[in-house]
XYZ file of C-alpha atoms in Angstrom:
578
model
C 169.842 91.642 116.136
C 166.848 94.197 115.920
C 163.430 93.463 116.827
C 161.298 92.962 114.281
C 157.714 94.302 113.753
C 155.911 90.942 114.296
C 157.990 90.614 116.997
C 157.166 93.400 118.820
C 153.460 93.095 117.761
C 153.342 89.546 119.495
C 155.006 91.220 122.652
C 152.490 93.768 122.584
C 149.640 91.355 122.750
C 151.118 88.989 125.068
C 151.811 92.003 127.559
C 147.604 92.855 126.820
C 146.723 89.717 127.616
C 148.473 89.363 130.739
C 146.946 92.860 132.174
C 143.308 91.599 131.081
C 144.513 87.869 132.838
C 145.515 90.434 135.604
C 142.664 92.087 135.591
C 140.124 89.487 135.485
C 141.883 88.311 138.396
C 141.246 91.278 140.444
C 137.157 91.234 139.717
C 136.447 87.750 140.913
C 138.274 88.780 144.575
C 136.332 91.836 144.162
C 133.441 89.901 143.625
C 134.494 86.695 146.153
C 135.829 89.068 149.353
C 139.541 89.042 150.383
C 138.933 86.484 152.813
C 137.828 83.922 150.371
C 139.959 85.055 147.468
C 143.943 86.313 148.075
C 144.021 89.292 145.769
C 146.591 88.775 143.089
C 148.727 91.641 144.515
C 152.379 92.183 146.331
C 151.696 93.940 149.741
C 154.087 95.301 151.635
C 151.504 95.861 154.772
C 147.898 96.767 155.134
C 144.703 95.333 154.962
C 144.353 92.494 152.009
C 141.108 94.811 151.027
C 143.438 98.191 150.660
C 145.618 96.305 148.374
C 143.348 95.330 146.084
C 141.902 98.815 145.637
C 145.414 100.091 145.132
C 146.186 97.464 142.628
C 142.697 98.364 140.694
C 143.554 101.625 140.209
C 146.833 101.069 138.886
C 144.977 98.842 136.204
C 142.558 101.164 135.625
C 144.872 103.659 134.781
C 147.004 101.578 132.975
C 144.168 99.667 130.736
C 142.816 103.517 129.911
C 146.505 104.843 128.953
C 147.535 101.608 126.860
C 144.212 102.272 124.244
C 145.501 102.436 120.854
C 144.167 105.766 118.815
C 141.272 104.460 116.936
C 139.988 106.163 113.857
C 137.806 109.064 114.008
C 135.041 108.110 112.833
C 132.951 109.880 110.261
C 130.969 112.911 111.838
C 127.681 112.319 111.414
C 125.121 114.025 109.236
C 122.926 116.860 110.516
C 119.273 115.904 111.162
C 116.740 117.720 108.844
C 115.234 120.921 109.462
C 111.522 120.704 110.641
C 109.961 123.854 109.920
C 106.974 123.340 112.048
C 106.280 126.055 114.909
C 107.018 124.649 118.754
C 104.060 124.303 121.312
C 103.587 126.963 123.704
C 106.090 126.868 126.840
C 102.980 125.514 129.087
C 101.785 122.710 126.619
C 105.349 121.317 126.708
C 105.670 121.719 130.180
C 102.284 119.623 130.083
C 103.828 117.242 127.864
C 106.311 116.377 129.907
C 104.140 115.499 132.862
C 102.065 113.238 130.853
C 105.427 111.108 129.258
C 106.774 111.089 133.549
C 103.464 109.610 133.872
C 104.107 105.181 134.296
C 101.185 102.616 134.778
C 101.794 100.163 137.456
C 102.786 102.262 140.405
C 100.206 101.979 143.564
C 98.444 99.350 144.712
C 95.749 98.792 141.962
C 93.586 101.202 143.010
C 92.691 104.415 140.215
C 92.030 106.661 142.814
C 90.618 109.888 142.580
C 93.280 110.757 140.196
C 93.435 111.109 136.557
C 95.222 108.895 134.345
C 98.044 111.362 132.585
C 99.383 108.314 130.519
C 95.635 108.036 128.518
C 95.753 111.659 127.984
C 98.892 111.689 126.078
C 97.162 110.186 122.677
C 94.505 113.068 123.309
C 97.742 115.580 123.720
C 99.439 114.368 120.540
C 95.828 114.324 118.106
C 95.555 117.867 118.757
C 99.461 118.907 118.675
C 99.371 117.255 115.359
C 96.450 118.745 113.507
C 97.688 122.258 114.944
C 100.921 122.214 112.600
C 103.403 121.732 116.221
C 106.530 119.909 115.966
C 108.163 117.529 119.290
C 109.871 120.113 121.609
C 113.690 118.487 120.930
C 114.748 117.876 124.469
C 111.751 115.986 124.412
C 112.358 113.733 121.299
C 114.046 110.812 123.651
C 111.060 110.322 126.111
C 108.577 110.516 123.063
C 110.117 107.726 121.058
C 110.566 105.605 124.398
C 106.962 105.964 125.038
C 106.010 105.113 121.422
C 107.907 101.862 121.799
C 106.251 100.472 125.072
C 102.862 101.568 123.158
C 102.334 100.775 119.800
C 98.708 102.656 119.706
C 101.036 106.275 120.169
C 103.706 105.432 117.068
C 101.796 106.915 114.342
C 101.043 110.292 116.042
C 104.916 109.931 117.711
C 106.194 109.742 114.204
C 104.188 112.569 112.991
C 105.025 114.717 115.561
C 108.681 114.054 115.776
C 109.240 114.670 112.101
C 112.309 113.914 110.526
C 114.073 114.707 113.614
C 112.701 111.738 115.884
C 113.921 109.410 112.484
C 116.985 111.058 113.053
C 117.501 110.044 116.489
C 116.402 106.559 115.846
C 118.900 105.495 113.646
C 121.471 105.864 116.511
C 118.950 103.468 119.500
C 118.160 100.207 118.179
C 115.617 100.857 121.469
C 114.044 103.021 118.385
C 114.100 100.792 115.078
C 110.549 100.506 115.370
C 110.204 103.830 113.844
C 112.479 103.184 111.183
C 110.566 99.880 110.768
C 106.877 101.697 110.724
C 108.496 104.820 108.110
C 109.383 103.161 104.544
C 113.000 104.128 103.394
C 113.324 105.116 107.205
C 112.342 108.408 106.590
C 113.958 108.989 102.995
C 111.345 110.469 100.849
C 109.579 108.690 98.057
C 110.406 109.878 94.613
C 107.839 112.373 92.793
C 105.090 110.642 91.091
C 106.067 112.125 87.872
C 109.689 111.375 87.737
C 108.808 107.624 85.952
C 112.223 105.905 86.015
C 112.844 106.832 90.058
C 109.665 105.170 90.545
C 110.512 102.190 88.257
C 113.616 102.096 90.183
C 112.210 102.116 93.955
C 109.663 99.924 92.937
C 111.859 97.467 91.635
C 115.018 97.751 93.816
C 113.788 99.435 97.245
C 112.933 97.363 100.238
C 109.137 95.984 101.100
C 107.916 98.996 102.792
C 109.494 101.256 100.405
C 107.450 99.658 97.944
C 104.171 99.624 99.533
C 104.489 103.053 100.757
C 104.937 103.823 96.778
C 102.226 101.562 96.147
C 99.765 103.182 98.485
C 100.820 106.736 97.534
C 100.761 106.183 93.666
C 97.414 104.905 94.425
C 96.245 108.209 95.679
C 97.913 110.163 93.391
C 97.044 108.024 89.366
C 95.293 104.454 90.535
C 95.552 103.498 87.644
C 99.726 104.127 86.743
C 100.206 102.270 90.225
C 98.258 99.259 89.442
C 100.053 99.348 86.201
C 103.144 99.180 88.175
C 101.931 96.605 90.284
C 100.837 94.374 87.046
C 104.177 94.513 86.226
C 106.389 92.455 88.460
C 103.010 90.728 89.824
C 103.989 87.182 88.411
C 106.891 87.520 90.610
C 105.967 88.705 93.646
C 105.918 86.244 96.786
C 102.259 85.220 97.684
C 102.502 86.997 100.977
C 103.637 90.132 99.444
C 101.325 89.800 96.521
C 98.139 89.977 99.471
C 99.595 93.233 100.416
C 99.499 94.844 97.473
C 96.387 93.526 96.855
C 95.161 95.487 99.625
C 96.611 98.852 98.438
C 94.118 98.629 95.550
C 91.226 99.844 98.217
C 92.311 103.036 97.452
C 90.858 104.737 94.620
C 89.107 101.160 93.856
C 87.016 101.334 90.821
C 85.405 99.175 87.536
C 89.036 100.011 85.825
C 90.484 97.938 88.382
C 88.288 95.034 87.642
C 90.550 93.134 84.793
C 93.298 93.083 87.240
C 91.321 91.547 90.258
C 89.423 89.142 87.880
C 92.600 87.961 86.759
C 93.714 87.678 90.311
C 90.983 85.177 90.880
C 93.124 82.522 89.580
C 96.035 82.881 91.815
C 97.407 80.085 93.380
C 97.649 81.393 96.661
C 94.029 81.034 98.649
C 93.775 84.547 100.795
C 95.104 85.770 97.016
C 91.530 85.346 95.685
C 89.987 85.468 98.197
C 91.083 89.631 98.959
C 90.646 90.205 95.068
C 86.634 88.822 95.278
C 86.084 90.758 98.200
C 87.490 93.878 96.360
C 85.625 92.796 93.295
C 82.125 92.379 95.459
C 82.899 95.922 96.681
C 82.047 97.156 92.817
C 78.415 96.707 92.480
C 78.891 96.831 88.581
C 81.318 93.864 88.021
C 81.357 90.719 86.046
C 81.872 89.068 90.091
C 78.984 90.803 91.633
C 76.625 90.072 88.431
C 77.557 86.626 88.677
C 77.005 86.720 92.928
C 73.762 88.291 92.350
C 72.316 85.667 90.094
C 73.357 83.218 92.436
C 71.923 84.793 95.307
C 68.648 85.438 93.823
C 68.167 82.415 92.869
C 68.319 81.341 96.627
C 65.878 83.940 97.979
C 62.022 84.595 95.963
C 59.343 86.485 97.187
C 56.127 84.553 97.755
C 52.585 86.094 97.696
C 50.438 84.955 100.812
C 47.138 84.906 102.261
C 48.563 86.796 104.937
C 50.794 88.729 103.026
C 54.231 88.632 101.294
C 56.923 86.700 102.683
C 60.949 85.371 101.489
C 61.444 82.257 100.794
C 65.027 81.061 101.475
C 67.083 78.095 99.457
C 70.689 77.478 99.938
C 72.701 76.100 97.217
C 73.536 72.098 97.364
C 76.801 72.552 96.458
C 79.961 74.736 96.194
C 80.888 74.299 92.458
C 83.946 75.564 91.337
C 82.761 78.761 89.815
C 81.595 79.349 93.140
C 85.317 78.813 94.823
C 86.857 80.953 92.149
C 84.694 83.714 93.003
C 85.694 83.746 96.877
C 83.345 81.115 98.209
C 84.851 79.264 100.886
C 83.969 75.470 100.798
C 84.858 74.247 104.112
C 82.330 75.551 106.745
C 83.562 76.532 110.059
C 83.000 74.645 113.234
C 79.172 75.040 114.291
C 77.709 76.302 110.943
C 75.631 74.613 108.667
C 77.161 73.547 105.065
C 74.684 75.208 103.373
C 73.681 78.343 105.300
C 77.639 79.037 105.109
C 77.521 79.046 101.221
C 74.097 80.841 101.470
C 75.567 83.839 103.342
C 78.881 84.482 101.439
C 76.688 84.102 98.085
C 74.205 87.648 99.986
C 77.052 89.053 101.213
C 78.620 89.770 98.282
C 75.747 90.227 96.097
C 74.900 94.208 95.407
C 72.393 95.163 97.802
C 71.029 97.331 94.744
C 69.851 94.103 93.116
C 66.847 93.335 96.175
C 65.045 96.760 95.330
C 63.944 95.043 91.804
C 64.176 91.516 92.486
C 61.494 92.022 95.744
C 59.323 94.439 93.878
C 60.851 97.619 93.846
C 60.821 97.439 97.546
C 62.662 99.764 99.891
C 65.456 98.227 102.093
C 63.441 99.103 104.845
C 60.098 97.305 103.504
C 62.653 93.876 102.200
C 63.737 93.730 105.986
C 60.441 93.941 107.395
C 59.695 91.087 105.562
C 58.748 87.968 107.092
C 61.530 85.207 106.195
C 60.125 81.563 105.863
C 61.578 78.286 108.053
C 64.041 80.276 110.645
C 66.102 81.320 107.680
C 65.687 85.252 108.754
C 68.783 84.993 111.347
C 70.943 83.946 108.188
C 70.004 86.257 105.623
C 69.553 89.532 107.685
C 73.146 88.762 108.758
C 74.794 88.555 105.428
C 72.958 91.559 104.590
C 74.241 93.112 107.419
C 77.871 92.066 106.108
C 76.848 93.397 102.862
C 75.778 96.659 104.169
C 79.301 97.020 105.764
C 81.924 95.564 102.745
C 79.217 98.177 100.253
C 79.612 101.204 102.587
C 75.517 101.529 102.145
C 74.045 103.444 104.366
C 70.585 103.062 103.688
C 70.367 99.632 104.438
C 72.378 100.085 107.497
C 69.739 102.169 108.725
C 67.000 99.308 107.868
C 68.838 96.515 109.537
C 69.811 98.928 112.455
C 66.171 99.674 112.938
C 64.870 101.866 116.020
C 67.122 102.031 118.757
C 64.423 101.002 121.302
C 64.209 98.002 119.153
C 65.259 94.914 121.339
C 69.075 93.618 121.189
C 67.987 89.716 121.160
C 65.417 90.172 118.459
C 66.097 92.961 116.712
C 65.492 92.797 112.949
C 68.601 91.826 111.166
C 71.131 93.670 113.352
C 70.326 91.178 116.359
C 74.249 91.404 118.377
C 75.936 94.567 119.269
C 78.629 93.417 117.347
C 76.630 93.893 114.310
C 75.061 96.970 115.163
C 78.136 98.517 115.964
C 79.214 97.735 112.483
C 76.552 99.057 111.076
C 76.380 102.253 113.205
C 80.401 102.855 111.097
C 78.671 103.098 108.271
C 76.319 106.275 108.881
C 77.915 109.997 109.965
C 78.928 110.873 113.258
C 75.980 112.997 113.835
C 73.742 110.535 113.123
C 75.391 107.572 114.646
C 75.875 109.678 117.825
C 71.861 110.166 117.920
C 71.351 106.898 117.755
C 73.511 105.537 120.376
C 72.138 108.255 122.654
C 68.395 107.181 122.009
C 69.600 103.559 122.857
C 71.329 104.433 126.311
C 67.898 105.075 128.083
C 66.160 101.890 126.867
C 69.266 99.256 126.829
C 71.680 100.826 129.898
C 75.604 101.027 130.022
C 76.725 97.997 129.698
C 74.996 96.934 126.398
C 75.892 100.155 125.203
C 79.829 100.336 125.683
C 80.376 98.272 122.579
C 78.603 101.234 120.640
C 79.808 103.987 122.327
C 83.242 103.287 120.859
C 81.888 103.486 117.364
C 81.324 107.303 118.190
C 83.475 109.674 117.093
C 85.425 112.128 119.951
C 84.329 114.201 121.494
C 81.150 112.845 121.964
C 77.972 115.124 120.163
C 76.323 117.214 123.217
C 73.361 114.986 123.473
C 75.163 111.918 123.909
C 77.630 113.261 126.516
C 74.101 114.007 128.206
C 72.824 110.529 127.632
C 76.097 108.753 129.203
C 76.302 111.363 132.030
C 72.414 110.542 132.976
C 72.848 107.184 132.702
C 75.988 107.002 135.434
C 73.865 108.672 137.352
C 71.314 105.919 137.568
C 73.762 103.102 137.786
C 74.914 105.388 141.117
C 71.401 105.346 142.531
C 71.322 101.922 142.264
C 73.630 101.120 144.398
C 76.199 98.931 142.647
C 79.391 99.470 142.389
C 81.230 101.465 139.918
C 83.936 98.933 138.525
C 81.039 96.766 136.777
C 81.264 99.849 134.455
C 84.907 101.052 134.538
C 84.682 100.768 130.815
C 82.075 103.236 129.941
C 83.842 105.297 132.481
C 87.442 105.034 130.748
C 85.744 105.772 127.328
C 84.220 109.122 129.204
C 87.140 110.154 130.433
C 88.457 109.896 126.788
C 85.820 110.712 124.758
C 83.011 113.147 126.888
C 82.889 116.905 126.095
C 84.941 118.770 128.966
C 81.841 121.071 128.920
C 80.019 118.515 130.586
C 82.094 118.864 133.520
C 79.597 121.902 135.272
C 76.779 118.358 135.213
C 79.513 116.639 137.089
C 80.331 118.690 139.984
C 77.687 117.661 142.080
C 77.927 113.608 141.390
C 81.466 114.325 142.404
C 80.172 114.183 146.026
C 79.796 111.476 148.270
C 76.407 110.671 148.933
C 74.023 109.455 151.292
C 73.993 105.474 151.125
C 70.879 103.710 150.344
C 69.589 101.059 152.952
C 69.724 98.414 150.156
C 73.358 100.141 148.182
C 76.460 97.987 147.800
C 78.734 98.546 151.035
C 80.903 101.865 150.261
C 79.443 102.410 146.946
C 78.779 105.589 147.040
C 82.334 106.679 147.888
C 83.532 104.886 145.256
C 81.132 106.529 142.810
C 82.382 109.813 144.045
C 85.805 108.472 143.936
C 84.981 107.811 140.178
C 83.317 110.932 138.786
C 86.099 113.231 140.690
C 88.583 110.985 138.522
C 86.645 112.055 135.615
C 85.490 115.597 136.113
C 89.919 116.191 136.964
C 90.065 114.325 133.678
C 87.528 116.444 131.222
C 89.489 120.035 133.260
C 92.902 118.269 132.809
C 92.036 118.034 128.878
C 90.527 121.037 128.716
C 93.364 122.930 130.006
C 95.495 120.909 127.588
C 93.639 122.195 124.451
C 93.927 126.124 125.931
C 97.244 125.644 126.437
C 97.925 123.806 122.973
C 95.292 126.772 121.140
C 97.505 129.771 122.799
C 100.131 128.797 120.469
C 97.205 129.771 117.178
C 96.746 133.026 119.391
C 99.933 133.766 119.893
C 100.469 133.284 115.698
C 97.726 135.372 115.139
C 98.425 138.449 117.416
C 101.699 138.513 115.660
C 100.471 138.519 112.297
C 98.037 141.226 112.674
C 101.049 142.879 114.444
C 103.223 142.809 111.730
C 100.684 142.670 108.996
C 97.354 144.205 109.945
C 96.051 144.447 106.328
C 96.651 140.823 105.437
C 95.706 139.263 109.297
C 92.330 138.140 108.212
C 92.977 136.308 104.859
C 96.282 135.028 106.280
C 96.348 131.432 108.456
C 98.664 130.776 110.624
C 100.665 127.265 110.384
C 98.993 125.821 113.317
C 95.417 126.540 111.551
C 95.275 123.358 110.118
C 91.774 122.384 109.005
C 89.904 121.399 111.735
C 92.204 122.242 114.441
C 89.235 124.332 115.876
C 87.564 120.751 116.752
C 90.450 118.733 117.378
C 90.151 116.881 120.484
């Protein structure tokens, strides 16, 4: 009688399942010692111990040779060309250094040595905005650092290209990138072609359809918040507040019949996002109505001594009120009142004071004097006004001079709020600023606006910050009470200040009255910093040989065209990329 195929199929498995029984058998006396576990062998002689390593690699070989073929599976598809230009040889051999670079190794102690890992987003910034593409043998160590670091994944992804996407498809280590690119990295369907957008928008996953939100927003605002309108009764209320948000690009007054509508949406943060982007258009139906309401709280009244505000808060939160964004519960530690009073200013148009005051400047409206304590409360919501309006001219008011105290300043009176403020103006100016407040307020009040500034720092406020370490040296404290302000130098100061550090770099002469070992910890410190600012100004040489290097073969090969003809790492700006 033959043996049939079941048959033989059942004797097959029964035979695998004794070898893995076998097998299993053989690990835990491995694992146990042949003392306290007889190996399941025959021996013949010998030590118990050489009979189990005889008998594993008969298994061995035997589990390896009784594999069944498997099918091939499919080959898998070429990554995508990236037609970027590679870094120089010695800006990837730089790179490289940096990514070896771990935190957590020593004792605690910085040292005298720079920190390569906080140089890397530096490294990457200026890769990127010179045109460079990741170096591929590179590609693994980039996305592994992007994962432990999720302030490196947008300049990872950039520089990586389609080729790091690529790569993470096959390490769920990686799906973060695939996560943070919509479509994982399939591109989004040309604004024109109408039905693949209908399509995507209606079909693709969440990201793919904010990422075709947010870009049909740059390219027609008003065809993607057509698109938008169109599915919006069905959209989850989560996902409904994030494509709210996409509507802050390109907002403007055509968006307004949308948002209004949007005020009525069941879902709280809903209306709340669409009055806030509503308050952010100075001429619509929301901010008319929040300016009547907020004038009617604050009058001008004519003194003996002079004109002063009068401030009253509204009794109540009626529902007109809630339906325009006004919150009705207060939070712990605020007045009822003042609460309302502040989100009815805040989202008023600050154009409206100018002719309700007078036609007063802002700077003349917040020099005046504000009746019963009330000044705190207004000059703040101005100050939130000033920020959600992008207005810088009464950001400069409620800033005021820098010398001006931090406690009592007018309106801007925490660093919180000046440093809000201070986003509003441009670099140059805000960078001014800051450096006329160093010398009157010190470090430590200033770190908060420091990081407002934009890298690297304007000349005259490197000076400011390197004049001021100076002093905190001479008096004799110790340098980790402003390890901050040093990290954000390290980061952020011109390497052409490093000829003012050399000589702070030594250790000096300790005061009777200085901290105990002070001053070699300060030198400590600014050696750590000036081997920073050289460290990052090698990287940039290194990085800008690659422009060079494009150049001197362009005018080689074309010397007539050379000097109307950019190379692909002369992106704009790359000359002042730090």
């Amino acid at each position: 009688m033959g043996v049939t195929a079941t048959q033989e199929q059942a004797a097959g498995t029964a035979a695998r399942t004794e070898a893995e029984a076998d097998w299993e058998e053989l690990v835990t006396a491995a694992l146990l010692g042949t003392e306290r576990r007889t190996p399941p062998v025959r021996r013949t002689g010998g030590s118990p111990s050489a009979a189990l390593l005889d008998a594993a690699a008969v298994q061995t070989v035997r589990r390896r040779a009784g594999l069944r073929p498997a099918a091939a599976a499919a080959p898998l598809e070429a990554a995508g060309e990236d037609p970027r230009p590679a870094p120089p040889a010695e800006a990837v051999r730089r790179l490289s250094l940096l990514l070896t670079d771990r935190p957590g190794s020593g004792n605690g102690r910085r040292g005298s040595a720079p920190d390569l890992l906080e140089l890397l987003p530096q490294w990457l910034s200026l890769a990127n905005s010179l045109g460079y593409r990741a170096p591929s043998p590179l590609l693994p160590a980039l996305l592994d650092a992007a994962r432990g670091r999720s302030d490196l994944r947008a300049e990872v992804l950039a520089f990586t290209g389609v080729r790091g996407l690529w790569l993470a498809r096959l390490n769920p280590d990686w799906k973060y990138a695939l996560r943070a690119t919509p479509g994982s990295g399939a591109s989004l369907p040309a604004p024109e072609d109408a039905a693949q957008v209908t399509r995507l928008w209606e079909e693709g996953l969440f990201a793919e359809r904010v990422a075709l939100l947010s870009a049909g927003r740059r390219h027609d605002p008003a065809a993607a918040r057509e698109l938008l309108a169109s599915t919006w009764a069905s959209e989850r209320a989560e996902d409904r507040l994030m494509f709210l948000d996409s509507l802050r690009t390109g907002l403007s007054a055509s968006d307004e019949p949308f948002l209004e509508q949007a005020l009525t949406d069941r879902s709280r943060n809903v209306r709340a996002t669409a009055a806030e982007l509503l308050s952010a258009l100075p001429g619509s139906a929301l901010a008319g109505r929040m300016a009547e309401r907020a004038a009617a709280c604050v009058r001008l009244e004519s003194t003996a001594a002079g004109a002063r505000l009068l401030v009253e808060p509204p009794r109540e939160c009626d529902a007109g009120m809630e339906r325009d964004g006004v919150v009705r519960n207060r939070p712990a530690g605020r007045g009822e009142r003042a609460w309302w009073l502040g989100q009815l200013v805040e989202a008023a148009p600050l154009s409206q004071w100018s002719g309700h005051f007078g036609g007063r400047s802002p700077q003349e409206i917040v020099a005046l004097e504000v009746a019963d304590e009330w000044r705190h409360e207004l000059h703040a919501a101005w100050c939130r006004a000033a920020v959600r309006q992008s207005d810088a001219h009464w950001s400069r008011a409620l800033l005021a001079e820098p010398g001006a105290p931090v406690a009592d300043g007018p309106g801007a009176a925490s660093l919180s709020e000046r440093a809000r403020l201070l986003g509003i103006l441009p670099a140059a100016e805000r960078a001014e600023w800051v450096a006329a407040f160093l010398p009157v307020h010190g470090l430590s009040e200033a770190f908060q606006l420091l990081g407002t500034c934009a890298s690297p720092w304007a000349p005259g406020l490197g000076s400011a910050v390197v004049d001021a370490l100076n002093i905190a040296r001479d008096a004799g404290s110790y340098p980790w009470s402003f390890s901050g302000v040093l990290g954000l130098a390290e980061r952020c100061l011109d390497p052409a200040e490093a000829g003012r550090l050399a000589p702070l770099a030594a250790i000096p002469d300790e005061a009777e009255d200085a901290a105990p070992g002070a001053g070699g910890y300060w030198a400590e410190a600014f050696q750590r910093l000036l081997g920073t600012l050289n460290l990052r100004a090698a990287m940039r040489t290194e990085l800008l040989a690659g422009r060079e290097r494009d150049r001197a073969g362009t005018a080689a090969t074309d010397p007539a065209g050379s000097a109307d003809t950019a190379s692909p790492a002369e992106a704009p700006g790359a000359a002042t990329a730090e």
